[in-house]
XYZ file of C-alpha atoms in Angstrom:
521
model
C -5.921 -27.613 0.128
C -8.431 -28.488 -2.594
C -9.046 -31.593 -4.623
C -6.980 -31.982 -7.808
C -9.079 -32.754 -10.864
C -8.644 -36.410 -11.894
C -5.068 -37.629 -11.591
C -3.495 -34.301 -12.535
C -0.371 -33.613 -10.509
C -0.335 -30.162 -8.901
C 2.199 -27.719 -10.348
C 2.924 -26.608 -6.779
C 2.075 -28.394 -3.524
C 2.705 -27.399 0.083
C 2.391 -29.894 2.918
C 2.498 -28.959 6.586
C 4.325 -25.660 6.063
C 4.992 -23.866 9.369
C 7.093 -20.803 10.217
C 8.227 -19.545 13.602
C 10.235 -16.417 14.455
C 11.721 -16.756 17.955
C 8.622 -17.428 20.085
C 6.102 -16.191 17.512
C 4.289 -18.784 15.384
C 3.515 -17.079 12.065
C 2.294 -20.074 10.032
C 0.948 -23.394 11.279
C 0.646 -26.569 9.182
C -0.390 -25.022 5.837
C -1.378 -27.284 2.906
C -1.927 -25.862 -0.583
C -2.213 -27.157 -4.168
C -1.931 -25.070 -7.345
C -2.732 -26.713 -10.686
C -1.250 -25.549 -13.976
C -3.454 -22.792 -15.401
C -5.192 -22.157 -12.067
C -5.302 -19.066 -9.849
C -5.712 -19.314 -6.078
C -6.414 -16.226 -3.996
C -4.992 -15.897 -0.479
C -7.442 -13.987 1.700
C -6.662 -12.781 5.217
C -6.132 -9.736 7.394
C -2.726 -8.099 7.797
C -0.665 -10.444 9.915
C -2.564 -13.564 8.809
C 0.600 -15.003 7.242
C -0.039 -14.426 3.534
C 3.187 -12.582 2.748
C 5.245 -15.009 4.857
C 3.825 -17.909 2.856
C 4.753 -16.129 -0.392
C 8.290 -15.540 0.915
C 8.703 -19.243 1.694
C 7.535 -20.319 -1.758
C 9.813 -17.746 -3.435
C 12.920 -18.713 -1.453
C 13.150 -15.527 0.651
C 12.447 -17.490 3.841
C 12.887 -21.136 4.814
C 10.006 -22.916 6.552
C 10.511 -24.099 10.124
C 8.946 -27.366 8.999
C 6.969 -28.823 6.101
C 7.583 -29.822 2.491
C 7.149 -28.223 -0.929
C 6.761 -30.018 -4.274
C 6.932 -28.854 -7.917
C 5.172 -31.219 -10.354
C 5.306 -33.864 -7.639
C 9.078 -33.596 -7.080
C 10.476 -32.259 -3.764
C 11.649 -28.642 -3.885
C 13.809 -26.956 -1.254
C 14.843 -23.395 -2.102
C 17.611 -21.634 -0.213
C 17.496 -18.431 -2.254
C 15.258 -16.469 -4.604
C 17.673 -17.345 -7.409
C 16.960 -21.059 -6.930
C 13.212 -20.413 -6.939
C 13.459 -18.311 -10.096
C 15.475 -21.012 -11.854
C 12.714 -23.467 -10.951
C 10.126 -21.221 -12.646
C 8.706 -19.293 -9.686
C 8.433 -15.526 -10.211
C 7.297 -13.131 -7.504
C 5.793 -9.653 -7.418
C 6.164 -8.524 -3.806
C 4.061 -5.796 -2.209
C 7.236 -3.742 -1.718
C 8.449 -2.056 -4.902
C 12.134 -3.000 -5.173
C 14.085 -1.451 -8.060
C 17.622 -0.062 -8.304
C 16.899 3.701 -8.536
C 19.962 4.726 -10.583
C 19.608 1.919 -13.130
C 17.506 2.252 -16.256
C 14.130 0.558 -16.650
C 15.752 -1.897 -19.064
C 18.589 -2.760 -16.680
C 16.171 -3.346 -13.811
C 13.922 -5.470 -15.975
C 16.722 -7.700 -17.319
C 19.000 -7.620 -14.266
C 18.824 -11.359 -13.597
C 19.874 -12.182 -17.179
C 21.542 -9.293 -18.995
C 22.271 -9.867 -22.721
C 25.971 -9.788 -23.627
C 28.167 -9.693 -26.717
C 31.125 -11.631 -25.492
C 32.104 -9.983 -22.213
C 30.394 -6.669 -23.050
C 26.791 -5.732 -22.222
C 24.729 -5.670 -25.427
C 22.734 -2.479 -24.855
C 20.905 -2.682 -28.156
C 19.581 -6.145 -27.278
C 18.910 -4.995 -23.710
C 16.665 -2.115 -24.757
C 14.933 -4.244 -27.395
C 14.110 -7.055 -24.935
C 12.925 -4.598 -22.290
C 10.724 -2.721 -24.758
C 9.151 -5.975 -25.930
C 8.431 -7.013 -22.329
C 6.799 -3.665 -21.516
C 4.835 -3.552 -24.778
C 3.531 -7.095 -24.157
C 1.789 -5.712 -21.071
C 0.114 -2.994 -23.130
C 2.155 -0.124 -21.649
C 4.439 2.535 -23.090
C 7.516 3.395 -21.002
C 10.900 4.859 -21.839
C 13.104 1.839 -21.062
C 16.221 4.049 -21.102
C 14.939 6.270 -18.277
C 16.284 5.723 -14.728
C 13.914 3.871 -12.417
C 13.773 6.691 -9.873
C 11.921 8.831 -12.413
C 8.994 6.407 -12.566
C 5.727 6.754 -10.712
C 4.736 4.000 -8.292
C 2.349 2.571 -10.890
C 5.062 2.498 -13.563
C 7.479 0.787 -11.169
C 4.869 -1.933 -10.585
C 4.573 -2.427 -14.341
C 8.351 -2.946 -14.574
C 8.232 -5.550 -11.789
C 5.433 -7.457 -13.489
C 7.232 -7.367 -16.845
C 10.401 -8.571 -15.116
C 8.588 -11.550 -13.597
C 6.892 -12.488 -16.849
C 10.198 -12.285 -18.745
C 11.355 -15.203 -16.591
C 8.620 -17.317 -18.261
C 7.362 -18.362 -14.865
C 5.371 -21.552 -14.380
C 4.179 -20.239 -11.019
C 3.489 -16.514 -10.583
C 3.169 -15.106 -7.059
C 1.397 -11.723 -6.865
C 1.321 -9.838 -3.530
C -0.989 -6.789 -3.845
C -0.042 -6.170 -7.513
C -2.770 -3.558 -8.106
C -2.210 -1.458 -4.984
C -0.627 1.361 -7.035
C -2.417 0.841 -10.349
C -5.343 2.942 -11.654
C -8.446 1.111 -12.880
C -7.556 1.045 -16.624
C -4.185 -0.555 -15.858
C -5.819 -3.114 -13.546
C -8.025 -4.135 -16.469
C -4.922 -4.627 -18.633
C -3.244 -6.675 -15.917
C -6.241 -8.984 -15.515
C -6.444 -9.550 -19.274
C -2.795 -10.574 -19.172
C -3.317 -12.897 -16.183
C -6.189 -14.649 -17.976
C -3.920 -15.154 -20.970
C -1.201 -16.618 -18.728
C -3.697 -18.984 -17.123
C -4.730 -20.286 -20.543
C -1.057 -20.892 -21.303
C -0.733 -23.023 -18.149
C 0.751 -20.602 -15.615
C -0.278 -21.240 -12.015
C -1.026 -18.083 -10.023
C -1.172 -17.264 -6.318
C -2.893 -13.920 -5.832
C -2.980 -11.751 -2.698
C -5.206 -8.685 -2.516
C -7.298 -6.826 0.049
C -9.723 -6.035 -2.793
C -12.066 -8.993 -2.744
C -13.646 -8.087 -6.092
C -10.296 -8.797 -7.742
C -10.188 -12.320 -6.344
C -13.661 -13.084 -7.622
C -12.643 -11.790 -11.031
C -9.394 -13.719 -11.485
C -9.191 -16.624 -8.971
C -10.553 -20.171 -9.342
C -10.216 -20.935 -5.622
C -9.973 -18.775 -2.498
C -7.910 -19.883 0.490
C -8.594 -18.117 3.795
C -5.862 -17.659 6.415
C -6.411 -16.341 9.927
C -3.679 -15.934 12.545
C -1.316 -18.060 10.455
C -3.715 -20.983 10.173
C -5.650 -22.422 7.245
C -9.365 -21.732 7.723
C -10.748 -23.052 4.440
C -10.259 -23.351 0.681
C -13.312 -23.213 -1.585
C -14.121 -22.781 -5.255
C -14.677 -19.085 -5.873
C -17.905 -19.692 -7.795
C -19.526 -21.450 -4.809
C -18.247 -19.154 -2.034
C -20.480 -16.154 -1.154
C -18.444 -13.009 -0.564
C -19.967 -12.339 2.840
C -18.998 -15.866 3.900
C -15.426 -15.337 2.700
C -15.120 -12.122 4.730
C -16.750 -13.746 7.778
C -14.209 -16.561 7.656
C -11.371 -14.068 7.273
C -12.429 -11.943 10.246
C -13.749 -14.787 12.410
C -16.816 -12.618 13.135
C -19.910 -11.292 11.383
C -18.459 -8.437 9.273
C -21.820 -6.737 8.780
C -22.103 -6.039 12.507
C -19.489 -3.274 12.261
C -21.550 -1.361 9.697
C -24.932 0.258 9.924
C -27.727 -2.083 8.704
C -28.526 0.164 5.771
C -24.955 0.430 4.565
C -23.533 -1.580 1.714
C -19.862 -2.323 1.213
C -18.427 -0.116 -1.485
C -16.697 -1.338 -4.613
C -13.137 -2.592 -4.501
C -12.030 -3.285 -0.945
C -13.197 -5.665 1.753
C -16.278 -4.023 3.259
C -14.819 -0.548 2.870
C -15.616 1.268 6.150
C -15.579 4.756 4.637
C -19.289 5.338 5.243
C -18.936 4.575 8.928
C -15.809 6.705 9.355
C -17.001 9.746 7.407
C -14.380 12.382 8.259
C -16.877 15.184 7.627
C -18.910 13.975 10.625
C -15.928 14.003 12.991
C -16.100 17.757 13.707
C -19.246 18.375 15.731
C -19.169 22.159 15.458
C -18.472 23.717 12.089
C -15.039 25.353 12.007
C -15.176 29.188 11.962
C -15.502 30.443 8.411
C -13.299 33.474 9.131
C -10.488 31.569 10.810
C -6.985 31.458 9.357
C -6.386 28.284 7.356
C -4.405 25.789 9.405
C -2.455 24.986 6.249
C -2.444 26.670 2.853
C -0.543 26.469 -0.412
C -0.753 29.191 -3.046
C 0.142 28.915 -6.730
C 2.572 26.015 -6.330
C 4.341 24.917 -9.522
C 7.192 22.476 -10.038
C 9.448 22.041 -13.100
C 7.967 18.686 -14.175
C 4.255 18.242 -13.389
C 2.491 20.541 -10.917
C 0.882 23.682 -12.312
C -0.371 26.591 -10.165
C -1.908 24.508 -7.348
C -3.793 26.403 -4.630
C -5.634 24.798 -1.700
C -6.346 25.371 1.988
C -7.597 23.461 5.023
C -9.034 24.959 8.212
C -8.763 23.741 11.828
C -10.926 20.648 12.313
C -11.411 20.231 8.551
C -10.514 17.386 6.233
C -9.835 17.905 2.538
C -8.982 15.360 -0.137
C -6.744 15.701 -3.170
C -7.685 12.964 -5.611
C -7.184 11.862 -9.190
C -5.881 8.961 -11.208
C -2.449 7.620 -10.298
C 0.046 10.006 -11.930
C -2.245 13.043 -11.789
C 0.042 14.792 -9.316
C -1.397 14.184 -5.855
C 1.613 12.182 -4.589
C 4.045 14.735 -6.043
C 2.082 17.563 -4.409
C 2.222 15.844 -1.018
C 6.009 15.472 -1.339
C 6.365 19.174 -2.235
C 4.272 20.287 0.721
C 6.530 18.435 3.163
C 9.720 19.637 1.497
C 10.696 16.254 0.074
C 10.364 17.499 -3.510
C 11.474 20.841 -4.911
C 9.047 23.306 -6.485
C 9.893 26.294 -8.628
C 7.263 28.788 -7.445
C 4.508 29.181 -4.892
C 4.218 29.597 -1.117
C 3.235 27.441 1.853
C 1.518 28.859 4.952
C 0.940 27.227 8.357
C -1.575 28.891 10.688
C -1.526 31.989 8.499
C 2.261 32.377 8.554
C 4.329 31.900 5.426
C 7.176 29.399 5.704
C 10.411 30.963 4.477
C 11.965 27.518 4.057
C 9.909 24.480 3.060
C 11.757 21.419 4.271
C 10.903 18.549 6.650
C 12.625 20.204 9.637
C 10.629 23.430 9.197
C 7.353 21.570 8.641
C 7.807 19.361 11.723
C 8.657 22.422 13.829
C 5.447 24.065 12.575
C 3.377 21.037 13.634
C 2.916 19.332 10.251
C 3.249 15.571 9.821
C 3.473 13.533 6.624
C 2.435 9.926 6.036
C 4.141 9.094 2.690
C 2.769 6.582 0.194
C 5.870 4.391 0.566
C 5.985 3.523 4.256
C 8.965 1.158 4.037
C 11.483 3.581 2.532
C 10.109 6.966 3.639
C 7.913 6.400 6.683
C 9.876 3.929 8.816
C 13.361 2.749 9.697
C 12.748 -0.982 9.378
C 15.717 -2.193 11.441
C 14.765 0.026 14.399
C 12.179 -0.943 17.017
C 8.669 0.445 17.428
C 9.656 2.752 20.260
C 12.403 4.373 18.210
C 10.118 4.761 15.179
C 7.332 6.306 17.265
C 9.768 8.813 18.799
C 11.503 9.969 15.590
C 9.089 12.868 15.071
C 9.012 13.750 18.765
C 12.668 14.166 19.729
C 12.116 17.590 21.320
C 10.040 15.859 23.979
C 11.857 12.509 24.088
C 15.394 13.951 24.019
C 15.208 17.602 25.175
C 18.869 17.682 26.251
C 20.294 15.569 23.446
C 19.896 12.093 24.933
C 16.842 9.864 24.644
C 14.777 9.252 27.762
C 14.129 5.548 27.154
C 11.448 5.139 29.839
C 9.447 8.039 28.409
C 9.960 6.694 24.873
C 8.644 3.283 25.930
C 5.645 4.761 27.765
C 4.627 6.849 24.743
C 5.096 3.880 22.389
C 3.116 1.534 24.652
C 0.211 4.006 24.742
C 0.252 4.365 20.934
C 0.411 0.570 20.465
C -2.655 0.178 22.687
C -4.611 3.038 21.097
C -3.903 1.973 17.497
C -4.221 -1.770 18.275
C -0.808 -2.552 16.794
C -0.263 -6.311 16.743
C 3.294 -6.751 17.972
C 5.468 -8.287 20.685
C 5.958 -4.899 22.325
C 7.671 -1.569 21.752
C 11.066 -3.301 21.539
C 10.136 -5.349 18.458
C 11.816 -4.469 15.153
C 9.252 -2.631 13.050
C 10.342 -4.441 9.870
C 8.891 -7.647 11.365
C 5.357 -6.248 11.459
C 2.709 -6.800 8.796
C 1.985 -3.964 6.346
C -1.138 -2.783 8.158
C 0.598 -2.636 11.530
C 3.549 -0.796 10.002
C 1.132 1.793 8.625
C -0.337 2.272 12.100
C 3.162 3.097 13.367
C 3.686 5.649 10.570
C 0.410 7.400 11.451
C 0.934 7.008 15.191
C 4.338 8.702 15.291
C 2.723 11.987 14.221
C -0.153 11.629 16.675
C 2.314 11.125 19.536
C 4.226 14.203 18.315
C 1.079 16.354 18.725
C 0.994 17.391 15.065
C -1.631 19.998 14.157
C -1.837 19.138 10.448
C -1.532 15.696 8.852
C -0.641 15.185 5.192
C -1.771 11.626 4.415
C -0.591 10.210 1.086
C -2.460 6.982 0.165
C -2.951 6.309 3.910
C -4.705 2.932 3.584
C -3.087 1.476 0.460
C -2.533 -2.278 0.746
C -3.982 -2.771 4.234
C -7.016 -4.773 5.329
C -10.403 -3.565 6.537
C -9.635 -3.983 10.252
C -6.426 -1.923 10.022
C -8.286 0.709 7.978
C -10.952 1.033 10.654
C -8.328 1.534 13.379
C -6.573 4.245 11.336
C -9.826 5.967 10.343
C -10.921 6.005 13.986
C -7.749 7.843 15.028
C -8.059 10.318 12.132
C -11.599 11.095 13.270
C -10.398 11.634 16.847
C -7.633 13.918 15.543
C -10.183 15.994 13.598
C -12.578 16.157 16.541
C -9.752 17.593 18.660
C -9.244 20.425 16.136
C -6.574 18.899 13.917
C -6.541 19.361 10.142
C -6.135 16.603 7.563
C -5.219 16.578 3.876
C -5.768 13.163 2.281
C -3.927 12.555 -1.012
C -5.602 9.472 -2.466
C -6.341 7.754 -5.759
C -9.195 5.910 -3.955
C -12.196 8.039 -4.892
C -14.421 6.562 -2.174
C -11.810 7.523 0.436
C -11.655 11.069 -0.926
C -15.442 11.402 -0.594
C -15.094 10.920 3.169
C -13.627 14.441 3.486
C -15.335 17.823 3.940
C -14.035 19.098 0.608
C -12.534 17.394 -2.443
C -9.958 18.801 -4.867
C -9.732 16.853 -8.139
C -6.380 16.834 -9.951
C -5.642 16.082 -13.576
C -2.240 16.347 -15.272
C -0.721 18.212 -12.356
C -3.414 20.864 -11.937
C -6.543 21.259 -9.804
C -9.449 20.861 -12.215
C -12.327 21.093 -9.727
C -13.215 21.636 -6.069
C -16.326 20.186 -4.415
C -17.995 20.276 -1.032
C -18.808 16.744 0.134
C -22.517 17.552 0.412
C -22.666 18.856 -3.157
C -21.022 15.997 -5.018
C -21.072 12.252 -5.594
C -18.887 9.508 -7.033
C -20.135 9.997 -10.604
C -19.285 13.720 -10.578
C -15.724 13.081 -9.463
C -15.239 10.167 -11.862
C -16.377 12.296 -14.806
C -13.472 14.694 -14.199
C -10.712 12.091 -14.062
C -8.480 12.147 -17.113
């Protein structure tokens, strides 16, 4: 909680908000004030309680105890619809759109324009186009939502929230899928909304964003309020120290500086190119190779290879083709020409079953819909890629499943109640550890990692990077598909993509950030 200026009544106030799931205390006695036209950043590691707090304010969850006030009047929401009617709009970390509906229908779903009893499509498309254009973007509002990239879907969600003319805007990792130019547009819009009196709660693992847009920063740790300070008077190192509860610099070499964007990005410490002690044999068969891959929509004659013990990165701006390429290589997206080879042998059929049988694992960029089954427990999620070992005769050996899951939980430092906990109850960072861990327990030889650390905090990143390094040191091969350039520069070699094609290839020792950035288009 921070002091309100003068006698101004806070647009939103929380008093003593607590949340408990069964025997797990997620939030404890949280106080918070948001003034009209003010932005407050919520800073904390995965599992600190940030998203739970957002869900309570937006009506998704009810608090176990505590009170909420809007303009000084008590507010008690039992649904998101009630919160929206009260002027609270939310952009959740999860991208939730109806795939078969058009952009316009998704955007206006809560209040579709009608002519009598009939949907007024002309008005629908006009309103949707105006909402998208107001953000500075150009999208086909008649196109179905499942044709959009992740970044475009985020734009639709933001436009949808702003169309509600929200007095309070809740943003949970809104830039996780957006390239830098679009982030700039978003921040310009948020500043405009602040001037118009909109209160903003902003969650991001990129601390630079908070210092750019937030007036106050509130730190949560283990579900408890640590402090709230004015952004201008709070040193960044102090903010991170409060978040972690330790000295964050101690985990980095003294000469290292945190890189731009994320909270003390550990990429320098976990340089993948240093994981393999002995250089992989130059004449060895590639562990994984794709030749001349083309798809009907975007990808154009893509060729790349990775050797045993080697890491390569495929990078570019969001929409350049790296996510689509990853999906093609695991058989989740069709391609019109080209061939895929594993350990020198061409795959006759490229589908998930064939790739898994060949020892290839895929960490998709959307963990909630493609990487996990949220209503299943951790043990079941860990074993999904390892059924030949867990269920060799058609029935699952539960004791073996639990033992494997317990070992993975310990190795990856997954914060949970045990292997029997529902994976949907975990924080984003811990869910991502499960997605990565299921392939490690399945003894995969090649890992395709699509945006492997998107939207997770520095501690979770370090745990995942550590296991990737161990995988490489044991002779595994890694392909990282990432729009985070600093993450790409951790790999032995870097392929740069632009408009669906590979435009350059670099060895890590022969390139730098400026070289890669100059090729992005």
